[in-house]
XYZ file of C-alpha atoms in Angstrom:
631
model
C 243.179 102.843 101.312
C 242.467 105.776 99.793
C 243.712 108.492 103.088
C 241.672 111.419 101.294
C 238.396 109.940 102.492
C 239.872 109.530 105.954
C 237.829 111.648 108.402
C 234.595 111.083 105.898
C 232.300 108.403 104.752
C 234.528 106.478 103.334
C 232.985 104.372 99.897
C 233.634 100.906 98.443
C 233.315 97.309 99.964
C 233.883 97.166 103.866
C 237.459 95.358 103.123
C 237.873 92.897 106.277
C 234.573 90.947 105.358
C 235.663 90.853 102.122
C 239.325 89.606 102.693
C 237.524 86.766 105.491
C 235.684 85.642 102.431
C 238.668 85.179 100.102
C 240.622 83.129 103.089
C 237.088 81.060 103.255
C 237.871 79.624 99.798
C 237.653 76.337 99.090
C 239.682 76.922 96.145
C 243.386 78.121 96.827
C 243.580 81.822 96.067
C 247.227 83.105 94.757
C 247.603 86.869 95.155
C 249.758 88.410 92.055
C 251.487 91.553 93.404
C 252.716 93.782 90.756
C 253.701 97.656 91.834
C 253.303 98.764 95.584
C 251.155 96.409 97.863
C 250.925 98.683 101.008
C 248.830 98.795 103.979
C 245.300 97.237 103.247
C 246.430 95.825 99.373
C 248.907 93.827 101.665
C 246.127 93.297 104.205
C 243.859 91.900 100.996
C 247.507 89.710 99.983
C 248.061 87.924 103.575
C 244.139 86.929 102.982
C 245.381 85.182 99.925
C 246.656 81.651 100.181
C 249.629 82.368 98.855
C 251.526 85.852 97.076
C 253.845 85.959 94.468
C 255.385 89.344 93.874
C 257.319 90.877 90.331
C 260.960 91.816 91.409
C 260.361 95.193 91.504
C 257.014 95.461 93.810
C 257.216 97.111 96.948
C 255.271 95.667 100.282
C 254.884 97.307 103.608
C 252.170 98.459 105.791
C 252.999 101.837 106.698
C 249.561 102.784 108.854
C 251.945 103.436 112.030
C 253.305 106.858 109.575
C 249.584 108.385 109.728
C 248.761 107.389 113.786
C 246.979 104.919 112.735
C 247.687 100.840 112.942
C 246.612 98.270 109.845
C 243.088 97.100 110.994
C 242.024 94.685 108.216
C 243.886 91.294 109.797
C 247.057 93.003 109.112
C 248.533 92.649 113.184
C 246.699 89.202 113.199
C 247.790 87.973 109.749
C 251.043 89.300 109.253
C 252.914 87.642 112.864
C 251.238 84.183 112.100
C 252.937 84.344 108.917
C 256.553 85.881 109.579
C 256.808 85.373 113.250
C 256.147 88.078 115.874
C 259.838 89.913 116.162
C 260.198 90.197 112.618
C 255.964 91.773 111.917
C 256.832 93.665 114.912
C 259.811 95.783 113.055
C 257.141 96.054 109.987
C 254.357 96.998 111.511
C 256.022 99.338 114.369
C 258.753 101.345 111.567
C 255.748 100.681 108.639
C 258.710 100.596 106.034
C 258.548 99.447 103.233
C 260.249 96.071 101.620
C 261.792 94.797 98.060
C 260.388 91.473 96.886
C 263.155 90.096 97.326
C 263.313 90.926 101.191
C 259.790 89.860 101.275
C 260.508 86.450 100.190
C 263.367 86.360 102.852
C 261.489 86.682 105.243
C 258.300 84.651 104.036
C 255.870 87.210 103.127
C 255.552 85.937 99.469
C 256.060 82.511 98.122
C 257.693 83.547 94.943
C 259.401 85.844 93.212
C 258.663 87.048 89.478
C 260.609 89.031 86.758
C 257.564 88.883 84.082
C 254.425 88.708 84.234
C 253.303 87.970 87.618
C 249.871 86.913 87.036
C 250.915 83.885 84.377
C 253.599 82.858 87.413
C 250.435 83.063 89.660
C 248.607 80.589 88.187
C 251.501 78.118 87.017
C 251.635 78.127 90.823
C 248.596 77.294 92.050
C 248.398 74.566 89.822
C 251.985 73.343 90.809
C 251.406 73.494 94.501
C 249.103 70.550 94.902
C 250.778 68.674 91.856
C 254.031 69.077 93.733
C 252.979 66.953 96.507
C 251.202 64.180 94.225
C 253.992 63.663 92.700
C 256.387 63.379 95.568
C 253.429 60.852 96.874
C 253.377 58.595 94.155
C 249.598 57.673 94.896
C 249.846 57.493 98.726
C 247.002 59.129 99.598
C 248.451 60.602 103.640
C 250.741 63.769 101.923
C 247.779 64.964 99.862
C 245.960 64.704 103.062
C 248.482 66.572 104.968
C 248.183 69.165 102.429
C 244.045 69.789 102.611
C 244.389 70.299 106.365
C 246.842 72.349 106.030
C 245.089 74.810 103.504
C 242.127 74.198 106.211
C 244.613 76.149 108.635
C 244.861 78.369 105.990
C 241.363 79.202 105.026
C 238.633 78.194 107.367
C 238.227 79.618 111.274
C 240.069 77.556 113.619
C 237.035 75.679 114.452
C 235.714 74.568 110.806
C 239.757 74.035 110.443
C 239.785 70.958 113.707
C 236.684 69.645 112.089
C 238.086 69.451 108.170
C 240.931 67.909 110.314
C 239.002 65.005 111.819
C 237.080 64.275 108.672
C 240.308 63.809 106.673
C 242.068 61.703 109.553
C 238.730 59.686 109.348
C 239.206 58.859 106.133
C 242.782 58.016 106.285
C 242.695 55.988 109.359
C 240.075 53.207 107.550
C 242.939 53.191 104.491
C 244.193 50.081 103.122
C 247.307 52.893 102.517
C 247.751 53.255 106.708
C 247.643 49.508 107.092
C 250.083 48.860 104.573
C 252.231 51.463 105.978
C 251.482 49.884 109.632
C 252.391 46.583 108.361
C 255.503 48.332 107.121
C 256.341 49.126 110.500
C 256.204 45.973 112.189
C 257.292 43.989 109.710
C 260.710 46.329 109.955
C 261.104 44.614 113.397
C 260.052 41.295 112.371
C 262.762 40.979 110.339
C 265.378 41.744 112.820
C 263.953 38.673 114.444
C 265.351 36.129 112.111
C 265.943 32.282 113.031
C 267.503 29.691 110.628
C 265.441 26.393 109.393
C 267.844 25.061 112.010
C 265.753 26.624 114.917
C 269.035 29.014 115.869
C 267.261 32.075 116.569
C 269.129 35.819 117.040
C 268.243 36.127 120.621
C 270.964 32.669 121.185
C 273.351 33.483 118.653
C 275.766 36.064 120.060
C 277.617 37.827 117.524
C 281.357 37.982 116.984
C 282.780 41.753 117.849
C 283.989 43.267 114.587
C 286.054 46.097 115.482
C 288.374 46.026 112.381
C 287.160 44.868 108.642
C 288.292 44.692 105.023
C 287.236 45.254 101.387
C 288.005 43.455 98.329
C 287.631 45.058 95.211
C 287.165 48.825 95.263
C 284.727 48.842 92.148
C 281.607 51.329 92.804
C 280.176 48.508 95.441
C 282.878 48.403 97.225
C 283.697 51.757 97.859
C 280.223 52.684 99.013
C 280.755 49.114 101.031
C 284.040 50.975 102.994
C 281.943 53.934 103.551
C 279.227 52.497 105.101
C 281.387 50.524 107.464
C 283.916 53.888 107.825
C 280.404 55.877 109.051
C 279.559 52.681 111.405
C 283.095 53.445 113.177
C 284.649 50.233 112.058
C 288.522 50.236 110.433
C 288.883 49.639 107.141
C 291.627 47.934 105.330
C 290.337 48.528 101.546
C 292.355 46.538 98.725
C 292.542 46.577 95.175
C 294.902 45.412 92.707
C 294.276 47.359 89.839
C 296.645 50.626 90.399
C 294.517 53.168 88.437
C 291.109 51.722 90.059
C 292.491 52.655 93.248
C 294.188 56.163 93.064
C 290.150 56.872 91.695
C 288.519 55.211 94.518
C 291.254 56.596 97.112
C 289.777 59.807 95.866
C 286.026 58.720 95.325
C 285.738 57.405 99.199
C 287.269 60.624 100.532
C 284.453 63.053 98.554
C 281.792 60.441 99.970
C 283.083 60.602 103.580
C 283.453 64.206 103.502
C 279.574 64.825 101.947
C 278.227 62.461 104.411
C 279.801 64.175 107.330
C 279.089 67.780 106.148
C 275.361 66.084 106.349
C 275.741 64.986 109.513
C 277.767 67.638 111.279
C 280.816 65.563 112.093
C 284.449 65.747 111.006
C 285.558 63.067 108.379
C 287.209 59.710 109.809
C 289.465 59.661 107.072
C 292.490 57.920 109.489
C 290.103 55.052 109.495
C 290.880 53.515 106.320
C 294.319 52.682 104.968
C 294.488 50.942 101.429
C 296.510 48.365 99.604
C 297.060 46.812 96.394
C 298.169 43.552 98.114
C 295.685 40.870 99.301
C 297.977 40.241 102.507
C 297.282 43.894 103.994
C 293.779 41.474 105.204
C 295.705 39.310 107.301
C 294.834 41.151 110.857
C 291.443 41.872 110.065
C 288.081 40.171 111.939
C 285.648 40.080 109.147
C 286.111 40.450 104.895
C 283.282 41.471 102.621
C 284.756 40.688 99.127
C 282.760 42.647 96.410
C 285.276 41.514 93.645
C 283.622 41.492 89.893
C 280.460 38.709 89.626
C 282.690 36.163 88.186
C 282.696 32.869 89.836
C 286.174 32.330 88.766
C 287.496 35.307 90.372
C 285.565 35.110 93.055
C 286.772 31.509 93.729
C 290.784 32.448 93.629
C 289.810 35.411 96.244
C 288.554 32.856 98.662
C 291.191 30.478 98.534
C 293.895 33.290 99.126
C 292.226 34.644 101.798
C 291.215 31.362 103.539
C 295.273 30.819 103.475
C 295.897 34.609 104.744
C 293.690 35.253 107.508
C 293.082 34.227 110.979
C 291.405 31.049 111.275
C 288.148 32.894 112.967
C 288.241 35.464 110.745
C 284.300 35.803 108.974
C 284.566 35.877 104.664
C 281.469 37.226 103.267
C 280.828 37.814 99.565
C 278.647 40.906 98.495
C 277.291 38.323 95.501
C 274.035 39.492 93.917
C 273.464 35.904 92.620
C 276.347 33.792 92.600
C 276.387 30.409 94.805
C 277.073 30.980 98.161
C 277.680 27.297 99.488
C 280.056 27.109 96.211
C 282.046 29.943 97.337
C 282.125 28.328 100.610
C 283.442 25.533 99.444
C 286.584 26.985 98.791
C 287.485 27.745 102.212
C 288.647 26.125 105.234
C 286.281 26.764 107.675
C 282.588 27.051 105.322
C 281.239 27.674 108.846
C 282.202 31.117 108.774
C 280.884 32.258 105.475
C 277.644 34.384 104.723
C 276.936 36.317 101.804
C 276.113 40.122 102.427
C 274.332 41.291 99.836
C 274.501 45.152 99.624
C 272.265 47.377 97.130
C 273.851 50.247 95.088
C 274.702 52.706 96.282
C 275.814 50.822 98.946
C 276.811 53.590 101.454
C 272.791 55.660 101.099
C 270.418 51.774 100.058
C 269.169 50.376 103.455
C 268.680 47.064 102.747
C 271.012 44.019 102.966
C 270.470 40.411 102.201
C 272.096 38.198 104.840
C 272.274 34.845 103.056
C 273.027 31.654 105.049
C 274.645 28.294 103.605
C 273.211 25.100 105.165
C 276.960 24.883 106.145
C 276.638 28.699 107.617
C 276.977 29.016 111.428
C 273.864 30.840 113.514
C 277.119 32.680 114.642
C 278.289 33.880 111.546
C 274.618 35.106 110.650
C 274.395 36.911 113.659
C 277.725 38.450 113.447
C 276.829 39.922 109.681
C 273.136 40.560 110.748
C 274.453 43.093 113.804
C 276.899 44.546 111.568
C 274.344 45.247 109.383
C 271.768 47.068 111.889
C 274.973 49.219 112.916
C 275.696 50.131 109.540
C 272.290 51.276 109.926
C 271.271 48.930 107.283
C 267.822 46.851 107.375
C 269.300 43.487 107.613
C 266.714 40.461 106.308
C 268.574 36.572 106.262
C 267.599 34.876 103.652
C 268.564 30.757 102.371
C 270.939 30.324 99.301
C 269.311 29.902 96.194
C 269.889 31.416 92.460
C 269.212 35.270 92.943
C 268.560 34.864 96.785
C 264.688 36.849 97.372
C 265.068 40.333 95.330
C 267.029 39.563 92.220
C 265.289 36.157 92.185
C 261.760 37.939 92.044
C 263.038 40.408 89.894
C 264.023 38.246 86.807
C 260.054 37.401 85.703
C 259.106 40.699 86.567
C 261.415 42.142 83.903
C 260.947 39.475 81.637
C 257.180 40.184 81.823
C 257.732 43.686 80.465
C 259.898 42.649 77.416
C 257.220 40.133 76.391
C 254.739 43.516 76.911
C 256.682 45.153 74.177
C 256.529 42.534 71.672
C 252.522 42.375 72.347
C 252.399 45.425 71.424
C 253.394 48.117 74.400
C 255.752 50.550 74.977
C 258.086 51.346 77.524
C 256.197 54.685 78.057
C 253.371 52.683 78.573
C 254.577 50.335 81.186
C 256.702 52.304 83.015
C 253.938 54.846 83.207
C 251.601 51.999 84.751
C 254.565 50.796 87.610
C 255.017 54.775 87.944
C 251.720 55.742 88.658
C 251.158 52.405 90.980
C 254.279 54.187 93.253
C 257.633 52.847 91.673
C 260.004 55.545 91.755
C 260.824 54.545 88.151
C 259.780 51.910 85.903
C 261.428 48.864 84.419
C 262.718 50.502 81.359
C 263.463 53.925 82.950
C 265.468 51.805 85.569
C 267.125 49.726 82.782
C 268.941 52.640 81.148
C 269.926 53.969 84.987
C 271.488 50.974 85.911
C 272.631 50.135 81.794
C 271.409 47.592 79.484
C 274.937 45.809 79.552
C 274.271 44.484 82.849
C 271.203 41.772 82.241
C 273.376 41.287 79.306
C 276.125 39.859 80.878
C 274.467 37.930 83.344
C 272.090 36.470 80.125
C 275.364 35.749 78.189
C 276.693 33.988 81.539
C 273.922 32.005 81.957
C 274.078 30.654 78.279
C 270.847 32.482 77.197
C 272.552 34.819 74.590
C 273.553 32.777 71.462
C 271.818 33.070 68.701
C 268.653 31.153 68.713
C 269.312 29.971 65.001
C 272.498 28.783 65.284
C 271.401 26.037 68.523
C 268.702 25.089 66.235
C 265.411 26.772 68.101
C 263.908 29.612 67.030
C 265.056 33.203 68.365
C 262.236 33.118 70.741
C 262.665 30.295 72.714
C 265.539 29.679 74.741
C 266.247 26.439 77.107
C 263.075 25.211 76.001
C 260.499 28.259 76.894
C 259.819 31.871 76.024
C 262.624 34.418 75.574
C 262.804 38.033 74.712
C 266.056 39.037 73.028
C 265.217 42.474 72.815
C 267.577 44.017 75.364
C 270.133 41.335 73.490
C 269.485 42.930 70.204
C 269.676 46.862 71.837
C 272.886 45.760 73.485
C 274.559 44.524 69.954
C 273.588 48.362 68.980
C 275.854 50.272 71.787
C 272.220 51.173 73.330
C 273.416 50.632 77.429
C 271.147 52.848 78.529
C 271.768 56.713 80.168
C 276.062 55.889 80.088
C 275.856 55.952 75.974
C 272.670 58.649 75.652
C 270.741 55.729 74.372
C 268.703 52.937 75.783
C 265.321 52.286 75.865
C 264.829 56.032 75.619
C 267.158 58.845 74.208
C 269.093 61.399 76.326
C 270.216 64.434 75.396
C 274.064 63.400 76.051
C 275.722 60.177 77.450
C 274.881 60.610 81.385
C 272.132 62.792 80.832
C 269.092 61.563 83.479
C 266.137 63.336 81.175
C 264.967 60.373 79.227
C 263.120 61.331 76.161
C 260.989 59.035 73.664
C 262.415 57.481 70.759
C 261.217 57.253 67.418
C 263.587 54.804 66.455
C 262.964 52.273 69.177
C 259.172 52.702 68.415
C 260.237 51.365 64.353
C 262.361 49.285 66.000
C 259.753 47.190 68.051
C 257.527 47.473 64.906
C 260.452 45.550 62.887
C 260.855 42.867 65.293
C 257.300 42.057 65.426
C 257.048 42.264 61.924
C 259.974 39.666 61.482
C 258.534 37.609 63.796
C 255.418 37.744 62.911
C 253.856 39.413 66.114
C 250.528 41.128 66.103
C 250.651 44.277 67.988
C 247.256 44.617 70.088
C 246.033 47.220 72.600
C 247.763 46.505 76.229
C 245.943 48.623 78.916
C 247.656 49.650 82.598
C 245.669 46.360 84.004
C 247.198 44.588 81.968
C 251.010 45.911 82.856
C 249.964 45.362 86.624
C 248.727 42.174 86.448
C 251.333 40.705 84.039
C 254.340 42.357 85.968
C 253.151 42.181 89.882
C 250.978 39.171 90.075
C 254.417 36.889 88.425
C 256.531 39.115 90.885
C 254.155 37.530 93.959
C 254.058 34.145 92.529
C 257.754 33.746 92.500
C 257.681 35.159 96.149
C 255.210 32.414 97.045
C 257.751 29.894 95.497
C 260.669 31.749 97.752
C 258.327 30.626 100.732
C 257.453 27.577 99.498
C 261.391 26.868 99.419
C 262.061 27.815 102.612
C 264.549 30.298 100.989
C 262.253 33.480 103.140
C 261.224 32.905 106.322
C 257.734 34.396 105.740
C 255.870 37.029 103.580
C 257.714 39.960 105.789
C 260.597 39.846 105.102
C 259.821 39.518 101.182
C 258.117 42.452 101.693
C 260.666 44.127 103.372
C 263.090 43.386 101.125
C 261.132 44.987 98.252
C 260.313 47.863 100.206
C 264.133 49.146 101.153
C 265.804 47.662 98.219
C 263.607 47.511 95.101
C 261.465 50.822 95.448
C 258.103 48.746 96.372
C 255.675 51.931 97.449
C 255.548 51.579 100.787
C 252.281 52.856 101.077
C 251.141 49.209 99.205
C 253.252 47.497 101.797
C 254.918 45.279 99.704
C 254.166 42.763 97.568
C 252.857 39.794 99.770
C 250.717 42.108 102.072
C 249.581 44.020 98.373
C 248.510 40.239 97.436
C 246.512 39.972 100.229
C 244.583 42.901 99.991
C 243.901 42.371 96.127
C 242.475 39.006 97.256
C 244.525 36.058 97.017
C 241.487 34.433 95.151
C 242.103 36.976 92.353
C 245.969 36.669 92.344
C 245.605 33.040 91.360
C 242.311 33.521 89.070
C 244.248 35.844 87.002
C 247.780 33.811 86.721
C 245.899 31.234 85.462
C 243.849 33.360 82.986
C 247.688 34.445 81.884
C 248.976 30.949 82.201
C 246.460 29.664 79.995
C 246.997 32.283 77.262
C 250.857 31.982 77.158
C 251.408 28.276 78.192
C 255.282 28.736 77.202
C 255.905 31.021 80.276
C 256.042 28.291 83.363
C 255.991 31.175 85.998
C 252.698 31.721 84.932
C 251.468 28.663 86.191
C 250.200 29.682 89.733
C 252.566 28.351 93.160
C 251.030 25.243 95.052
C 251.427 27.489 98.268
C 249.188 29.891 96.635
C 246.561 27.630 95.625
C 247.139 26.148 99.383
C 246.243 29.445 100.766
C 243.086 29.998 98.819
C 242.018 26.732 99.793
C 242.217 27.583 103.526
C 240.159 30.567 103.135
C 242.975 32.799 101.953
C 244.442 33.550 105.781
C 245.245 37.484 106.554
C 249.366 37.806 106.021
C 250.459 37.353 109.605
C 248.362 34.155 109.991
C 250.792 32.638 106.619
C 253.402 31.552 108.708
C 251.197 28.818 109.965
C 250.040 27.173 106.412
C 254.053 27.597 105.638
C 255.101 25.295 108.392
C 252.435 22.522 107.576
C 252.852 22.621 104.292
C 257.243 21.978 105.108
C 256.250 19.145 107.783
C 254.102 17.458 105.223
C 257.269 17.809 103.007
């Protein structure tokens, strides 16, 4: 204001209409504060949506210093903003305040040491993009965020009714009954029973007050801290000497960060560690997370079924490895379960519970409670080849190798998964978790010789499609993020920025040139379809086995432990709201075109479903249980 035309007519626009119609906006309006923003040019700012300010602009409103107090929203804006004690000292003293004091206490959003106006706008157009990406396509944030700037911009009562046409909107969403499905299915799952008919409410679990860990590789130290945090004792062994001065030292900086998180002191007395098998001898429950080598695994058991008490539950933290085989090798197979643990295993909720036919109710129980107090999400699943997750997983990855030698990229179908709500896609997650890992399990199960050399082409492994191209990458040193290559470059070995690479592009041109490939167009359909639908079909299998209970605790399982987007609520219920009808119509469109993938070919369970009118989810239980009587 200019205070020479106080006590006259004073000229220009009348400013509180003017700052009512810049709140109004539809469009979010960033003020750009560059100099001294004082008394009604901070009146005009709080009208903004948001400020940014340079470093050296000044902000105050200083009306109190002429008798006089700031009239154009300034005592309404300013204590909605900051609080009441804190626009109290400003408006009462009218002093003035750096930028950097103004972002303390919340008058601006940002701070600027250039030009202001260029930060301005790179923040309006971030603020909104900010919370679409953190969404990944669920449509409730971005929501959140329009009634917020209704707050913002609109008079209370246009605000409530922007309110209740966006909650409108939402509460029809196939998003908020995937998310509701979510929610129950969370506690469905806690309700397990056994083909057996032993259900959780009969089995009483075994107290486990005192529990050890074999193996103190990255699994199994995140394996001690969960059970450290769940207030459980802790015998942790490992033979190698080096391997466990580092995890000595790696579980102490993980128990201290997790209590500095929580606000508790470190239980750091709770776990004593050994290089000796024999310090296990006392304990009520083992979870051996040795290397994935059935050998190995096999000499563990057999010590410790000689070692510990004879009640004493053995559990194996297996990803894929059989479970009744393992059992075998003890005295009493009764009391073995495999607990299957995600990495990291101390922050990933889920856990796979997986029961033997030889498996008591009790034992299940016992490793299903310990779970839920580890404050894990604890789903029991049969014994099979992979169990549910790494079982569904295999033709889902497989899918996106043949992808690339159609003609795709990894930018291309990662961006597809990324932008359907994966956190990352296949080939993004490939390099995280390193190249050398399918590797080994492909080499264990035979698949990794050259094709030539067993007399089939390179191609065609055990008698159906293959892709060697993570093979071939591996035989390069390319594992991914740990060597700064992969499927992507990084800027240095354990660098997480992946970057695109030229010479995997010529690569993948090579290879289908020596094979003879034509390269075609491959849209984001396409990657869906190919990817998800084989994902589903293999899940309809894992029902169809008996192996899952029923399309929950898939879902679940997905959900907590493979980055499903929750907001699709998994990958059964997302099959049932694409239409079972066109989960099967398009398998066999893909069947058909690639008859040397047998995945493809669509599950009799799914074909049952369709037939009975395609059921809603919660009603599949029912079809399930005929079908396994008729078996």
């Amino acid at each position: 204001a200019d205070i020479k035309e106080f006590g006259t007519n004073m000229s220009g626009p009348p400013l509180v209409p003017m700052i009512h119609t810049v709140e109004a906006s539809n469009k979010p309006v960033v003020a750009a504060i560059e100099g001294g923003a004082l008394g009604g040019g901070l009146e005009l700012a709080l009208g903004c949506h948001y400020r940014i300010a340079h470093s050296k602009a000044r902000l105050g409103l200083p009306e109190v210093s002429l008798g006089l107090l700031p009239a154009a929203g300034g005592t309404q804006r300013l204590p909605r903003l900051i609080g009441v004690p804190a626009a109290l000292d400003l408006i009462t003293t009218g002093r003035h305040v750096t930028a950097a004091e103004a972002l303390q206490l919340g008058i601006v959003d940002q701070v600027a040491d250039h030009n202001t106006v260029n930060s301005a706008v790179k923040f309006a157009l971030s603020v909104e993009e900010k919370v679409r990406q953190r969404a990944r396509g669920a449509i409730a944030p971005v929501a959140c965020v329009q009634a917020v700037r209704a707050a913002a911009t609109l008079p209370y009562p246009q605000g409530m009714e922007r309110e209740k046409e966006l909650m409108a909107t939402l509460f029809t969403s196939g998003q908020a009954r995937a998310l509701q499905y979510c929610f129950f299915a969370q506690r469905a799952v806690g309700k397990w029973s056994m083909p057996s008919g032993s259900r959780w409410d009969t089995s009483k679990p075994r107290p486990v007050h005192k529990a050890a860990v074999i193996g103190l590789g990255t699994m199994g130290r995140g394996i001690a801290v969960s059970l450290i945090q769940a207030g459980l004792s802790v015998v942790a062994v490992e033979s190698k000497e080096k391997q466990l001065m580092e995890a000595k030292q790696a579980v102490s900086d993980m128990l201290e960060r997790g209590s500095k998180r929580r606000g508790v002191a470190p239980a750091l007395d709770k776990i004593s560690y050994s290089n000796n098998i024999q310090a296990v001898a006392d304990v009520d429950l083992v979870i051996e997370a040795v290397f994935e080598d059935v050998a190995l695994k096999e000499k563990v058991f057999q010590q410790l079924s000689a070692i510990c008490k004879p009640s004493t539950l053995l559990c194996t933290n297996t990803s894929a490895l059989d479970v009744d085989h393992l059992a075998s090798q003890i005295r009493n197979p009764e009391l073995m379960v495999g607990m299957h643990f995600f990495a990291p295993a101390h922050v990933m909720q889920l856990l796979e519970v997986v029961y033997g036919p030889r498996s008591s109710p009790q034992a299940v129980a016992t490793a299903m409670q310990l779970g839920k107090k580890m404050g894990k999400v604890s789903v029991a699943v049969g014994n099979c080849r992979g169990f549910v997750g790494n079982r569904m997983l295999k033709p889902y990855l497989e899918q996106a190798f043949f992808l690339l030698e159609e003609g795709a990229t990894p930018e291309l179908v990662d961006r597809a998964l990324e932008e359907f709500g994966f956190a990352m896609g296949v080939f993004r997650m490939s390099d995280l978790s390193g190249l050398d890992v399918g590797w080994r399990v492909r080499k264990g199960d035979g698949m990794v010789e050259p094709g030539e050399a067993s007399g089939q082409p390179a191609r065609i492994r055990q008698g159906r499609r293959y892709s060697p191209l993570g093979d071939l990458l591996c035989e390069q040193g390319r594992f991914g993020q740990k060597t700064g290559r992969g499927w992507y470059k990084y800027d240095k070995p354990g660098s997480r920025v992946a970057i695109s690479d030229p010479w995997l592009h010529s690569f993948l041109e090579g290879y289908r040139a020596r094979h003879g490939l034509v390269a075609r167009r491959i849209d984001h359909q396409e990657v869906l379809e190919r990817c998800l639908y084989v994902l589903i079909n293999e899940g309809f299998r894992i029902l169809e086995d008996g192996i899952a209970a029923g399309p929950e605790d898939i879902d679940i399982i997905y959900v907590f432990g493979y980055g499903w987007p929750r907001h699709r609520g998994g990958p059964m219920f997302y099959a049932s709201m694409v239409g079972l009808a066109k989960v099967l119509e398009r398998l066999e469109h893909y069947h058909q075109a690639h008859p040397d993938i047998p995945y493809l070919q669509p599950c009799g369970l799914l074909r049952k479903l369709v037939a009975n009118g395609s059921p809603p989810v919660h009603r599949w239980r029912e079809v399930i249980k005929k079908l396994h009587s008729q078996l």
